[in-house]
PDB file of C-alpha atoms and ligand atoms in Angstrom:
ATOM      1  CA  UNK V  34     316.184 -62.385   8.361  1.00  0.00           C
ATOM      2  CA  UNK V  35     316.069 -59.909   5.648  1.00  0.00           C
ATOM      3  CA  UNK V  36     314.948 -63.134   3.158  1.00  0.00           C
ATOM      4  CA  UNK V  37     313.787 -60.847   0.501  1.00  0.00           C
ATOM      5  CA  UNK V  38     318.786 -60.100   0.038  1.00  0.00           C
ATOM      6  CA  UNK V  39     319.940 -63.237   0.940  1.00  0.00           C
ATOM      7  CA  UNK V  40     321.885 -65.497  -1.072  1.00  0.00           C
ATOM      8  CA  UNK V  41     319.704 -68.366  -2.800  1.00  0.00           C
ATOM      9  CA  UNK V  42     319.401 -71.787   0.022  1.00  0.00           C
ATOM     10  CA  UNK V  43     319.156 -74.974  -1.202  1.00  0.00           C
ATOM     11  CA  UNK V  44     315.830 -76.123  -1.168  1.00  0.00           C
ATOM     12  CA  UNK V  45     315.110 -78.804   1.652  1.00  0.00           C
ATOM     13  CA  UNK V  46     314.029 -81.689   1.869  1.00  0.00           C
ATOM     14  CA  UNK V  47     310.812 -82.746   2.967  1.00  0.00           C
ATOM     15  CA  UNK V  48     310.066 -83.172   6.128  1.00  0.00           C
ATOM     16  CA  UNK V  49     306.174 -84.048   7.138  1.00  0.00           C
ATOM     17  CA  UNK V  50     304.324 -85.492   3.745  1.00  0.00           C
ATOM     18  CA  UNK V  51     300.923 -85.100   5.031  1.00  0.00           C
ATOM     19  CA  UNK V  52     299.422 -88.337   5.698  1.00  0.00           C
ATOM     20  CA  UNK V  53     295.723 -89.797   5.117  1.00  0.00           C
ATOM     21  CA  UNK V  54     294.471 -88.890   8.674  1.00  0.00           C
ATOM     22  CA  UNK V  55     296.750 -85.297   8.457  1.00  0.00           C
ATOM     23  CA  UNK V  56     294.867 -84.611   4.943  1.00  0.00           C
ATOM     24  CA  UNK V  57     291.381 -85.713   6.583  1.00  0.00           C
ATOM     25  CA  UNK V  58     291.381 -83.468   9.685  1.00  0.00           C
ATOM     26  CA  UNK V  59     292.558 -81.125   7.400  1.00  0.00           C
ATOM     27  CA  UNK V  60     289.582 -81.557   5.082  1.00  0.00           C
ATOM     28  CA  UNK V  61     286.745 -81.448   7.919  1.00  0.00           C
ATOM     29  CA  UNK V  62     288.887 -77.976   8.949  1.00  0.00           C
ATOM     30  CA  UNK V  63     288.224 -76.939   5.610  1.00  0.00           C
ATOM     31  CA  UNK V  64     284.733 -78.147   4.521  1.00  0.00           C
ATOM     32  CA  UNK V  65     283.275 -77.705   8.029  1.00  0.00           C
ATOM     33  CA  UNK V  66     283.646 -74.026   8.241  1.00  0.00           C
ATOM     34  CA  UNK V  67     282.845 -73.086   4.774  1.00  0.00           C
ATOM     35  CA  UNK V  68     280.037 -74.891   4.320  1.00  0.00           C
ATOM     36  CA  UNK V  69     279.085 -73.309   7.981  1.00  0.00           C
ATOM     37  CA  UNK V  70     279.081 -70.090   5.933  1.00  0.00           C
ATOM     38  CA  UNK V  71     277.874 -71.135   2.421  1.00  0.00           C
ATOM     39  CA  UNK V  72     275.288 -73.276   3.919  1.00  0.00           C
ATOM     40  CA  UNK V  73     274.313 -72.628   7.344  1.00  0.00           C
ATOM     41  CA  UNK V  74     274.897 -68.584   7.918  1.00  0.00           C
ATOM     42  CA  UNK V  75     271.259 -68.029   5.303  1.00  0.00           C
ATOM     43  CA  UNK V  76     269.227 -70.087   7.211  1.00  0.00           C
ATOM     44  CA  UNK V  77     270.624 -68.528  10.776  1.00  0.00           C
ATOM     45  CA  UNK V  78     269.764 -65.423   9.335  1.00  0.00           C
ATOM     46  CA  UNK V  79     265.594 -66.973   8.406  1.00  0.00           C
ATOM     47  CA  UNK V  80     265.957 -68.491  11.997  1.00  0.00           C
ATOM     48  CA  UNK V  81     266.874 -65.244  13.768  1.00  0.00           C
ATOM     49  CA  UNK V  82     269.948 -67.868  14.615  1.00  0.00           C
ATOM     50  CA  UNK V  83     272.045 -64.480  16.050  1.00  0.00           C
ATOM     51  CA  UNK V  84     273.267 -62.139  19.338  1.00  0.00           C
ATOM     52  CA  UNK V  85     274.169 -59.418  19.776  1.00  0.00           C
ATOM     53  CA  UNK V  86     276.922 -61.266  22.026  1.00  0.00           C
ATOM     54  CA  UNK V  87     277.869 -64.023  18.817  1.00  0.00           C
ATOM     55  CA  UNK V  88     278.443 -61.080  16.230  1.00  0.00           C
ATOM     56  CA  UNK V  89     280.951 -59.744  19.240  1.00  0.00           C
ATOM     57  CA  UNK V  90     282.440 -61.924  19.579  1.00  0.00           C
ATOM     58  CA  UNK V  91     282.795 -62.989  16.052  1.00  0.00           C
ATOM     59  CA  UNK V  92     284.468 -59.063  14.829  1.00  0.00           C
ATOM     60  CA  UNK V  93     286.442 -59.120  18.700  1.00  0.00           C
ATOM     61  CA  UNK V  94     288.472 -62.918  18.248  1.00  0.00           C
ATOM     62  CA  UNK V  95     288.807 -61.942  13.754  1.00  0.00           C
ATOM     63  CA  UNK V  96     290.026 -58.773  14.967  1.00  0.00           C
ATOM     64  CA  UNK V  97     292.685 -59.712  17.280  1.00  0.00           C
ATOM     65  CA  UNK V  98     293.406 -63.032  15.358  1.00  0.00           C
ATOM     66  CA  UNK V  99     294.272 -61.006  11.834  1.00  0.00           C
ATOM     67  CA  UNK V 100     296.298 -57.848  13.380  1.00  0.00           C
ATOM     68  CA  UNK V 101     298.320 -61.541  15.561  1.00  0.00           C
ATOM     69  CA  UNK V 102     298.625 -62.975  12.413  1.00  0.00           C
ATOM     70  CA  UNK V 103     299.240 -59.347  10.608  1.00  0.00           C
ATOM     71  CA  UNK V 104     301.439 -57.761  13.231  1.00  0.00           C
ATOM     72  CA  UNK V 105     302.924 -60.285  14.982  1.00  0.00           C
ATOM     73  CA  UNK V 106     303.059 -63.792  12.181  1.00  0.00           C
ATOM     74  CA  UNK V 107     303.685 -61.239   9.191  1.00  0.00           C
ATOM     75  CA  UNK V 108     305.324 -58.199   9.901  1.00  0.00           C
ATOM     76  CA  UNK V 109     307.368 -58.940  13.733  1.00  0.00           C
ATOM     77  CA  UNK V 110     308.287 -63.347  13.274  1.00  0.00           C
ATOM     78  CA  UNK V 111     308.715 -63.344   8.980  1.00  0.00           C
ATOM     79  CA  UNK V 112     310.486 -59.760   8.875  1.00  0.00           C
ATOM     80  CA  UNK V 113     311.665 -58.429  11.471  1.00  0.00           C
ATOM     81  CA  UNK V 114     309.902 -54.770  10.533  1.00  0.00           C
ATOM     82  CA  UNK V 115     310.470 -53.553  14.430  1.00  0.00           C
ATOM     83  CA  UNK V 116     311.490 -55.249  17.705  1.00  0.00           C
ATOM     84  CA  UNK V 117     309.938 -55.113  20.736  1.00  0.00           C
ATOM     85  CA  UNK V 118     310.425 -57.191  23.966  1.00  0.00           C
ATOM     86  CA  UNK V 119     309.253 -60.391  25.342  1.00  0.00           C
ATOM     87  CA  UNK V 120     306.090 -59.549  27.163  1.00  0.00           C
ATOM     88  CA  UNK V 121     304.521 -58.614  23.407  1.00  0.00           C
ATOM     89  CA  UNK V 122     306.446 -60.782  21.250  1.00  0.00           C
ATOM     90  CA  UNK V 123     303.766 -63.861  23.476  1.00  0.00           C
ATOM     91  CA  UNK V 124     301.412 -61.682  23.693  1.00  0.00           C
ATOM     92  CA  UNK V 125     301.709 -61.040  19.788  1.00  0.00           C
ATOM     93  CA  UNK V 126     302.736 -64.591  19.384  1.00  0.00           C
ATOM     94  CA  UNK V 127     299.513 -65.978  21.531  1.00  0.00           C
ATOM     95  CA  UNK V 128     297.281 -62.950  19.883  1.00  0.00           C
ATOM     96  CA  UNK V 129     297.963 -64.642  15.895  1.00  0.00           C
ATOM     97  CA  UNK V 130     297.894 -68.496  17.595  1.00  0.00           C
ATOM     98  CA  UNK V 131     293.672 -67.771  17.439  1.00  0.00           C
ATOM     99  CA  UNK V 132     293.734 -67.708  14.070  1.00  0.00           C
ATOM    100  CA  UNK V 133     294.066 -71.198  14.081  1.00  0.00           C
ATOM    101  CA  UNK V 134     296.315 -71.080  11.007  1.00  0.00           C
ATOM    102  CA  UNK V 135     299.298 -73.906  12.352  1.00  0.00           C
ATOM    103  CA  UNK V 136     302.634 -72.895  13.951  1.00  0.00           C
ATOM    104  CA  UNK V 137     304.103 -69.428  14.701  1.00  0.00           C
ATOM    105  CA  UNK V 138     306.982 -71.606  13.930  1.00  0.00           C
ATOM    106  CA  UNK V 139     305.913 -73.747  10.272  1.00  0.00           C
ATOM    107  CA  UNK V 140     303.784 -70.814   9.241  1.00  0.00           C
ATOM    108  CA  UNK V 141     307.206 -67.578   9.441  1.00  0.00           C
ATOM    109  CA  UNK V 142     308.869 -70.862   8.056  1.00  0.00           C
ATOM    110  CA  UNK V 143     306.817 -71.478   5.561  1.00  0.00           C
ATOM    111  CA  UNK V 144     306.579 -67.757   4.416  1.00  0.00           C
ATOM    112  CA  UNK V 145     310.109 -66.454   3.972  1.00  0.00           C
ATOM    113  CA  UNK V 146     309.930 -69.662   2.056  1.00  0.00           C
ATOM    114  CA  UNK V 147     307.191 -68.306  -0.246  1.00  0.00           C
ATOM    115  CA  UNK V 148     309.369 -64.706  -0.009  1.00  0.00           C
ATOM    116  CA  UNK V 149     312.262 -66.972  -1.219  1.00  0.00           C
ATOM    117  CA  UNK V 150     310.955 -68.253  -4.308  1.00  0.00           C
ATOM    118  CA  UNK V 151     307.862 -65.986  -5.143  1.00  0.00           C
ATOM    119  CA  UNK V 152     305.811 -67.319  -7.956  1.00  0.00           C
ATOM    120  CA  UNK V 153     308.728 -69.140  -8.663  1.00  0.00           C
ATOM    121  CA  UNK V 154     310.020 -73.483  -8.141  1.00  0.00           C
ATOM    122  CA  UNK V 155     310.759 -73.570  -4.439  1.00  0.00           C
ATOM    123  CA  UNK V 156     307.448 -71.080  -4.027  1.00  0.00           C
ATOM    124  CA  UNK V 157     304.935 -73.522  -1.306  1.00  0.00           C
ATOM    125  CA  UNK V 158     302.058 -70.672  -2.791  1.00  0.00           C
ATOM    126  CA  UNK V 159     302.380 -70.189  -6.179  1.00  0.00           C
ATOM    127  CA  UNK V 160     298.282 -69.646  -8.220  1.00  0.00           C
ATOM    128  CA  UNK V 161     302.009 -69.258 -10.900  1.00  0.00           C
ATOM    129  CA  UNK V 162     303.492 -73.410 -10.647  1.00  0.00           C
ATOM    130  CA  UNK V 163     300.604 -74.400 -13.527  1.00  0.00           C
ATOM    131  CA  UNK V 164     301.799 -72.469 -16.293  1.00  0.00           C
ATOM    132  CA  UNK V 165     299.143 -68.975 -16.736  1.00  0.00           C
ATOM    133  CA  UNK V 166     295.844 -69.634 -20.073  1.00  0.00           C
ATOM    134  CA  UNK V 167     292.289 -70.356 -18.500  1.00  0.00           C
ATOM    135  CA  UNK V 168     292.818 -73.949 -16.608  1.00  0.00           C
ATOM    136  CA  UNK V 169     296.159 -73.202 -15.997  1.00  0.00           C
ATOM    137  CA  UNK V 170     295.429 -70.214 -13.604  1.00  0.00           C
ATOM    138  CA  UNK V 171     292.075 -72.558 -12.837  1.00  0.00           C
ATOM    139  CA  UNK V 172     294.210 -74.471 -11.267  1.00  0.00           C
ATOM    140  CA  UNK V 173     297.227 -72.521  -9.954  1.00  0.00           C
ATOM    141  CA  UNK V 174     294.283 -70.607  -7.750  1.00  0.00           C
ATOM    142  CA  UNK V 175     292.931 -73.893  -6.000  1.00  0.00           C
ATOM    143  CA  UNK V 176     296.187 -74.879  -5.673  1.00  0.00           C
ATOM    144  CA  UNK V 177     297.504 -71.427  -3.991  1.00  0.00           C
ATOM    145  CA  UNK V 178     294.161 -70.585  -2.195  1.00  0.00           C
ATOM    146  CA  UNK V 179     294.313 -74.212  -0.612  1.00  0.00           C
ATOM    147  CA  UNK V 180     295.223 -76.772  -2.049  1.00  0.00           C
ATOM    148  CA  UNK V 181     299.114 -76.495  -1.001  1.00  0.00           C
ATOM    149  CA  UNK V 182     298.902 -77.350   2.514  1.00  0.00           C
ATOM    150  CA  UNK V 183     297.433 -81.045   1.314  1.00  0.00           C
ATOM    151  CA  UNK V 184     300.279 -81.545  -0.586  1.00  0.00           C
ATOM    152  CA  UNK V 185     303.251 -79.172   0.929  1.00  0.00           C
ATOM    153  CA  UNK V 186     305.890 -81.769   2.288  1.00  0.00           C
ATOM    154  CA  UNK V 187     306.628 -78.677   4.804  1.00  0.00           C
ATOM    155  CA  UNK V 188     309.884 -76.083   5.294  1.00  0.00           C
ATOM    156  CA  UNK V 189     313.089 -77.109   7.047  1.00  0.00           C
ATOM    157  CA  UNK V 190     312.291 -75.228  10.479  1.00  0.00           C
ATOM    158  CA  UNK V 191     315.806 -75.752  11.339  1.00  0.00           C
ATOM    159  CA  UNK V 192     316.592 -73.918   8.216  1.00  0.00           C
ATOM    160  CA  UNK V 193     314.066 -71.272   8.144  1.00  0.00           C
ATOM    161  CA  UNK V 194     313.086 -70.147  11.035  1.00  0.00           C
ATOM    162  CA  UNK V 195     315.997 -70.222  13.705  1.00  0.00           C
ATOM    163  CA  UNK V 196     315.494 -67.061  15.144  1.00  0.00           C
ATOM    164  CA  UNK V 197     312.813 -68.320  16.953  1.00  0.00           C
ATOM    165  CA  UNK V 198     313.241 -71.718  18.157  1.00  0.00           C
ATOM    166  CA  UNK V 199     315.976 -69.807  20.324  1.00  0.00           C
ATOM    167  CA  UNK V 200     313.096 -67.684  21.171  1.00  0.00           C
ATOM    168  CA  UNK V 201     311.752 -69.717  23.922  1.00  0.00           C
ATOM    169  CA  UNK V 202     308.419 -68.210  25.298  1.00  0.00           C
ATOM    170  CA  UNK V 203     307.897 -68.539  21.039  1.00  0.00           C
ATOM    171  CA  UNK V 204     308.529 -72.162  20.545  1.00  0.00           C
ATOM    172  CA  UNK V 205     307.128 -72.554  23.875  1.00  0.00           C
ATOM    173  CA  UNK V 206     303.508 -70.730  22.210  1.00  0.00           C
ATOM    174  CA  UNK V 207     304.554 -71.946  19.186  1.00  0.00           C
ATOM    175  CA  UNK V 208     303.764 -76.228  20.704  1.00  0.00           C
ATOM    176  CA  UNK V 209     300.622 -74.976  22.436  1.00  0.00           C
ATOM    177  CA  UNK V 210     299.142 -74.066  19.526  1.00  0.00           C
ATOM    178  CA  UNK V 211     296.527 -77.022  18.983  1.00  0.00           C
ATOM    179  CA  UNK V 212     295.835 -76.176  22.683  1.00  0.00           C
ATOM    180  CA  UNK V 213     295.789 -72.607  21.968  1.00  0.00           C
ATOM    181  CA  UNK V 214     293.294 -72.731  18.853  1.00  0.00           C
ATOM    182  CA  UNK V 215     290.853 -75.517  21.035  1.00  0.00           C
ATOM    183  CA  UNK V 216     290.867 -72.862  23.847  1.00  0.00           C
ATOM    184  CA  UNK V 217     289.681 -69.612  20.377  1.00  0.00           C
ATOM    185  CA  UNK V 218     286.818 -72.059  20.078  1.00  0.00           C
ATOM    186  CA  UNK V 219     285.912 -73.041  24.282  1.00  0.00           C
ATOM    187  CA  UNK V 220     286.087 -69.481  25.387  1.00  0.00           C
ATOM    188  CA  UNK V 221     283.363 -68.304  23.492  1.00  0.00           C
ATOM    189  CA  UNK V 222     280.757 -70.960  23.248  1.00  0.00           C
ATOM    190  CA  UNK V 223     281.263 -71.079  27.418  1.00  0.00           C
ATOM    191  CA  UNK V 224     280.519 -68.106  27.539  1.00  0.00           C
ATOM    192  CA  UNK V 225     277.396 -69.073  24.904  1.00  0.00           C
ATOM    193  CA  UNK V 226     276.319 -71.192  27.558  1.00  0.00           C
ATOM    194  CA  UNK V 227     277.258 -69.447  30.499  1.00  0.00           C
ATOM    195  CA  UNK V 228     273.627 -66.397  29.109  1.00  0.00           C
ATOM    196  CA  UNK V 229     271.619 -68.335  27.299  1.00  0.00           C
ATOM    197  CA  UNK V 230     272.486 -72.186  27.670  1.00  0.00           C
ATOM    198  CA  UNK V 231     272.571 -74.761  25.171  1.00  0.00           C
ATOM    199  CA  UNK V 232     271.101 -72.213  22.366  1.00  0.00           C
ATOM    200  CA  UNK V 233     273.461 -69.749  22.886  1.00  0.00           C
ATOM    201  CA  UNK V 234     276.741 -72.573  23.541  1.00  0.00           C
ATOM    202  CA  UNK V 235     275.252 -74.021  20.083  1.00  0.00           C
ATOM    203  CA  UNK V 236     274.871 -70.291  18.420  1.00  0.00           C
ATOM    204  CA  UNK V 237     278.518 -69.073  19.367  1.00  0.00           C
ATOM    205  CA  UNK V 238     280.487 -72.090  18.679  1.00  0.00           C
ATOM    206  CA  UNK V 239     278.787 -71.601  14.960  1.00  0.00           C
ATOM    207  CA  UNK V 240     279.338 -67.901  14.510  1.00  0.00           C
ATOM    208  CA  UNK V 241     282.743 -67.500  16.980  1.00  0.00           C
ATOM    209  CA  UNK V 242     284.344 -70.666  16.002  1.00  0.00           C
ATOM    210  CA  UNK V 243     282.199 -71.894  12.449  1.00  0.00           C
ATOM    211  CA  UNK V 244     281.704 -68.436  10.714  1.00  0.00           C
ATOM    212  CA  UNK V 245     285.064 -67.246  12.891  1.00  0.00           C
ATOM    213  CA  UNK V 246     287.779 -69.717  11.117  1.00  0.00           C
ATOM    214  CA  UNK V 247     286.233 -69.555   7.947  1.00  0.00           C
ATOM    215  CA  UNK V 248     285.893 -65.690   7.410  1.00  0.00           C
ATOM    216  CA  UNK V 249     289.995 -65.788   9.481  1.00  0.00           C
ATOM    217  CA  UNK V 250     291.303 -68.812   6.517  1.00  0.00           C
ATOM    218  CA  UNK V 251     289.348 -67.258   3.237  1.00  0.00           C
ATOM    219  CA  UNK V 252     290.847 -63.387   3.691  1.00  0.00           C
ATOM    220  CA  UNK V 253     294.503 -64.666   4.410  1.00  0.00           C
ATOM    221  CA  UNK V 254     294.688 -67.501   1.597  1.00  0.00           C
ATOM    222  CA  UNK V 255     293.185 -64.914  -0.455  1.00  0.00           C
ATOM    223  CA  UNK V 256     296.268 -63.486   0.087  1.00  0.00           C
ATOM    224  CA  UNK V 257     297.864 -66.136  -1.182  1.00  0.00           C
ATOM    225  CA  UNK V 258     296.216 -66.403  -3.429  1.00  0.00           C
ATOM    226  CA  UNK V 259     293.488 -62.931  -5.366  1.00  0.00           C
ATOM    227  CA  UNK V 260     297.082 -60.758  -4.275  1.00  0.00           C
ATOM    228  CA  UNK V 261     299.231 -63.655  -6.871  1.00  0.00           C
ATOM    229  CA  UNK V 262     296.456 -62.916  -9.068  1.00  0.00           C
ATOM    230  CA  UNK V 263     294.774 -59.636 -10.127  1.00  0.00           C
ATOM    231  CA  UNK V 264     294.749 -56.782  -8.645  1.00  0.00           C
ATOM    232  CA  UNK V 265     296.980 -53.498  -9.813  1.00  0.00           C
ATOM    233  CA  UNK V 266     301.023 -53.432  -9.819  1.00  0.00           C
ATOM    234  CA  UNK V 267     302.869 -49.984  -8.662  1.00  0.00           C
ATOM    235  CA  UNK V 268     305.822 -51.051  -7.800  1.00  0.00           C
ATOM    236  CA  UNK V 269     309.347 -53.332  -8.853  1.00  0.00           C
ATOM    237  CA  UNK V 270     308.630 -57.191  -7.278  1.00  0.00           C
ATOM    238  CA  UNK V 271     310.194 -60.953  -9.541  1.00  0.00           C
ATOM    239  CA  UNK V 272     306.906 -61.917  -8.932  1.00  0.00           C
ATOM    240  CA  UNK V 273     303.349 -61.529  -9.403  1.00  0.00           C
ATOM    241  CA  UNK V 274     302.137 -59.769  -6.167  1.00  0.00           C
ATOM    242  CA  UNK V 275     299.523 -56.688  -6.431  1.00  0.00           C
ATOM    243  CA  UNK V 276     297.739 -54.390  -4.976  1.00  0.00           C
ATOM    244  CA  UNK V 277     294.170 -55.541  -3.986  1.00  0.00           C
ATOM    245  CA  UNK V 278     291.830 -52.652  -2.135  1.00  0.00           C
ATOM    246  CA  UNK V 279     288.173 -54.295  -1.422  1.00  0.00           C
ATOM    247  CA  UNK V 280     291.357 -56.945   0.827  1.00  0.00           C
ATOM    248  CA  UNK V 281     292.409 -53.835   2.375  1.00  0.00           C
ATOM    249  CA  UNK V 282     290.254 -53.587   5.155  1.00  0.00           C
ATOM    250  CA  UNK V 283     288.982 -57.531   6.250  1.00  0.00           C
ATOM    251  CA  UNK V 284     293.078 -58.111   6.147  1.00  0.00           C
ATOM    252  CA  UNK V 285     294.487 -55.870   8.104  1.00  0.00           C
ATOM    253  CA  UNK V 286     296.192 -53.980   4.925  1.00  0.00           C
ATOM    254  CA  UNK V 287     297.737 -57.322   3.913  1.00  0.00           C
ATOM    255  CA  UNK V 288     296.506 -57.195   1.050  1.00  0.00           C
ATOM    256  CA  UNK V 289     299.280 -53.839  -0.348  1.00  0.00           C
ATOM    257  CA  UNK V 290     301.018 -56.484  -1.610  1.00  0.00           C
ATOM    258  CA  UNK V 291     303.213 -55.301  -4.428  1.00  0.00           C
ATOM    259  CA  UNK V 292     304.547 -53.457  -2.498  1.00  0.00           C
ATOM    260  CA  UNK V 293     305.586 -56.021   0.434  1.00  0.00           C
ATOM    261  CA  UNK V 294     306.698 -57.930  -2.035  1.00  0.00           C
ATOM    262  CA  UNK V 295     308.948 -54.567  -3.941  1.00  0.00           C
ATOM    263  CA  UNK V 296     309.736 -54.059   0.567  1.00  0.00           C
ATOM    264  CA  UNK V 297     308.704 -57.179   3.222  1.00  0.00           C
ATOM    265  CA  UNK V 298     310.764 -55.675   5.863  1.00  0.00           C
ATOM    266  CA  UNK V 299     308.538 -52.554   5.729  1.00  0.00           C
ATOM    267  CA  UNK V 300     305.849 -51.800   9.082  1.00  0.00           C
ATOM    268  CA  UNK V 301     303.582 -50.660   5.796  1.00  0.00           C
ATOM    269  CA  UNK V 302     302.388 -52.605   3.553  1.00  0.00           C
ATOM    270  CA  UNK V 303     300.145 -49.478   1.959  1.00  0.00           C
ATOM    271  CA  UNK V 304     302.094 -47.563   1.033  1.00  0.00           C
ATOM    272  CA  UNK V 305     300.112 -45.380  -1.067  1.00  0.00           C
ATOM    273  CA  UNK V 306     297.541 -41.508  -0.167  1.00  0.00           C
ATOM    274  CA  UNK V 307     293.712 -43.840   1.103  1.00  0.00           C
ATOM    275  CA  UNK V 308     296.085 -46.697   1.272  1.00  0.00           C
ATOM    276  CA  UNK V 309     294.220 -48.144   4.244  1.00  0.00           C
ATOM    277  CA  UNK V 310     296.307 -50.583   6.663  1.00  0.00           C
ATOM    278  CA  UNK V 311     295.625 -51.092  10.194  1.00  0.00           C
ATOM    279  CA  UNK V 312     297.998 -53.888  10.455  1.00  0.00           C
ATOM    280  CA  UNK V 313     300.867 -49.982   9.982  1.00  0.00           C
ATOM    281  CA  UNK V 314     298.534 -48.572  12.522  1.00  0.00           C
ATOM    282  CA  UNK V 315     298.277 -50.351  15.351  1.00  0.00           C
ATOM    283  CA  UNK V 316     302.064 -50.669  15.260  1.00  0.00           C
ATOM    284  CA  UNK V 317     302.614 -46.450  15.094  1.00  0.00           C
ATOM    285  CA  UNK V 318     300.454 -46.928  18.167  1.00  0.00           C
ATOM    286  CA  UNK V 319     301.949 -49.227  20.342  1.00  0.00           C
ATOM    287  CA  UNK V 320     305.007 -47.462  18.637  1.00  0.00           C
ATOM    288  CA  UNK V 321     304.375 -44.008  20.478  1.00  0.00           C
ATOM    289  CA  UNK V 322     303.040 -45.923  23.735  1.00  0.00           C
ATOM    290  CA  UNK V 323     307.360 -47.126  23.780  1.00  0.00           C
ATOM    291  CA  UNK V 324     306.614 -51.586  23.557  1.00  0.00           C
ATOM    292  CA  UNK V 325     307.547 -50.969  19.605  1.00  0.00           C
ATOM    293  CA  UNK V 326     310.859 -50.117  18.739  1.00  0.00           C
ATOM    294  CA  UNK V 327     313.202 -49.937  15.666  1.00  0.00           C
ATOM    295  CA  UNK V 328     310.342 -49.579  13.425  1.00  0.00           C
ATOM    296  CA  UNK V 329     311.382 -49.934   9.732  1.00  0.00           C
ATOM    297  CA  UNK V 330     308.658 -47.281   8.234  1.00  0.00           C
ATOM    298  CA  UNK V 331     309.087 -46.161   4.049  1.00  0.00           C
ATOM    299  CA  UNK V 332     310.664 -42.850   3.486  1.00  0.00           C
ATOM    300  CA  UNK V 333     308.226 -41.921   0.916  1.00  0.00           C
ATOM    301  CA  UNK V 334     312.213 -41.457  -0.133  1.00  0.00           C
ATOM    302  CA  UNK V 335     312.326 -45.190  -0.315  1.00  0.00           C
ATOM    303  CA  UNK V 336     308.539 -45.525  -1.848  1.00  0.00           C
ATOM    304  CA  UNK V 337     309.243 -43.426  -5.476  1.00  0.00           C
ATOM    305  CA  UNK V 338     312.371 -45.925  -5.884  1.00  0.00           C
ATOM    306  CA  UNK V 339     310.845 -49.156  -5.447  1.00  0.00           C
ATOM    307  CA  UNK V 340     307.513 -47.966  -7.933  1.00  0.00           C
ATOM    308  CA  UNK V 341     307.854 -49.529 -11.349  1.00  0.00           C
ATOM    309  CA  UNK V 342     307.341 -47.233 -14.554  1.00  0.00           C
ATOM    310  CA  UNK V 343     304.117 -49.188 -16.824  1.00  0.00           C
ATOM    311  CA  UNK V 344     301.590 -48.643 -13.285  1.00  0.00           C
ATOM    312  CA  UNK V 345     299.155 -50.635 -12.586  1.00  0.00           C
ATOM    313  CA  UNK V 346     299.910 -53.513 -15.466  1.00  0.00           C
ATOM    314  CA  UNK V 347     296.995 -55.645 -14.254  1.00  0.00           C
ATOM    315  CA  UNK V 348     296.540 -59.889 -15.235  1.00  0.00           C
TER     316      UNK V 348
HETATM  317 ZN1   ZN O 263     302.699 -63.203  -1.481  1.00  0.00          ZN
HETATM  318 ZN1   ZN O 264     305.645 -61.261   3.344  1.00  0.00          ZN
END
C-alpha cells in the first residue's frame, strides 16, 4: 500500500476510545518495566542478581522482536518493501508479536495513518501537536513517545489495513497476539526456573520480561518522538522526520527516519555511507537465500533525487 502517494482518506471515526480499565492496564505496562530499569537494574547489578543465561535470553528475544517489528510489521506489512510467501509472513508476524507492541493489524493501520498525515492533523503521534517552543515540544514529546497510547481512539483497520485482514494467517496471528506476548514472557521465566529454581525464574522474569519490554518499547517510541524532533534532515519530506545516528544500532536501522519518510517503501532506511541498518542486512540475506523477492532497494539516482539542497537542518 503506497500510503505516501495515495489520495487523502477522510479522518476515520473513533473506533475504541480506551476506557479506565484499559488505561490502567496500559499504565501498568508502561510504569512497571520503566521502574524495573530505573530502580531495579542498579539494585540487581549491585547484588549480582543476573546470570549469563538472563543476558543471552534478553538479547536474543530483543533482537528477534525488534527485527520482527522493523522487517515484518514495518517494512513488509506496512510498506510492502518486499514480497514473500505465507510461511515467512507468518514467521515475521510472530517475531514482531514478541516485541509486545500490540496486534500487527492495529500497528500497521496506526503507522499507515502516521505516514498519511505525518506531523499534521490526523497523525496519531506527532510531537508537534502542541506547537513549537519549549512547553509545546515538551508536551509533544510526551504525547508522541507514550501519551498518545492513553488517549488515541484507534485507527479504522478495515480502511487502513484491509490487505492484512484478508491474509488469514496474519489476521489469525494478529488476534492471538496477547497469547504470543504472554508466551514471550512465560518461556524465559520457565527456563530460568528449570536452571535455578525460583531464584532463576525471578531473575529471568525481571531481565527478560520487564527490562526487555522497557528497552523494546522505549526504543520504538523514540522513533516516534526523538526522530520527529531532533536530528539531521538530509532528505526532502513534508514533515519533521530526522536521522538519529545513536538510535540506529538498537533500532535495527529504523532511526534513519528522514530517508524513510522521503521514500517509505524502500527496504533500506540507512542509505548513506556508514549508516548501519541491520534490518536491511537481514532482508538482503533473506533475498540471497531466495526467501524474499521483489525487494525495493533504492538506486543511487533515487537516493540523490530525494536529497534536499540545504543539508542537516536540525531543531
Ligand atoms: Zn515517522
Ligand atoms: Zn513507516
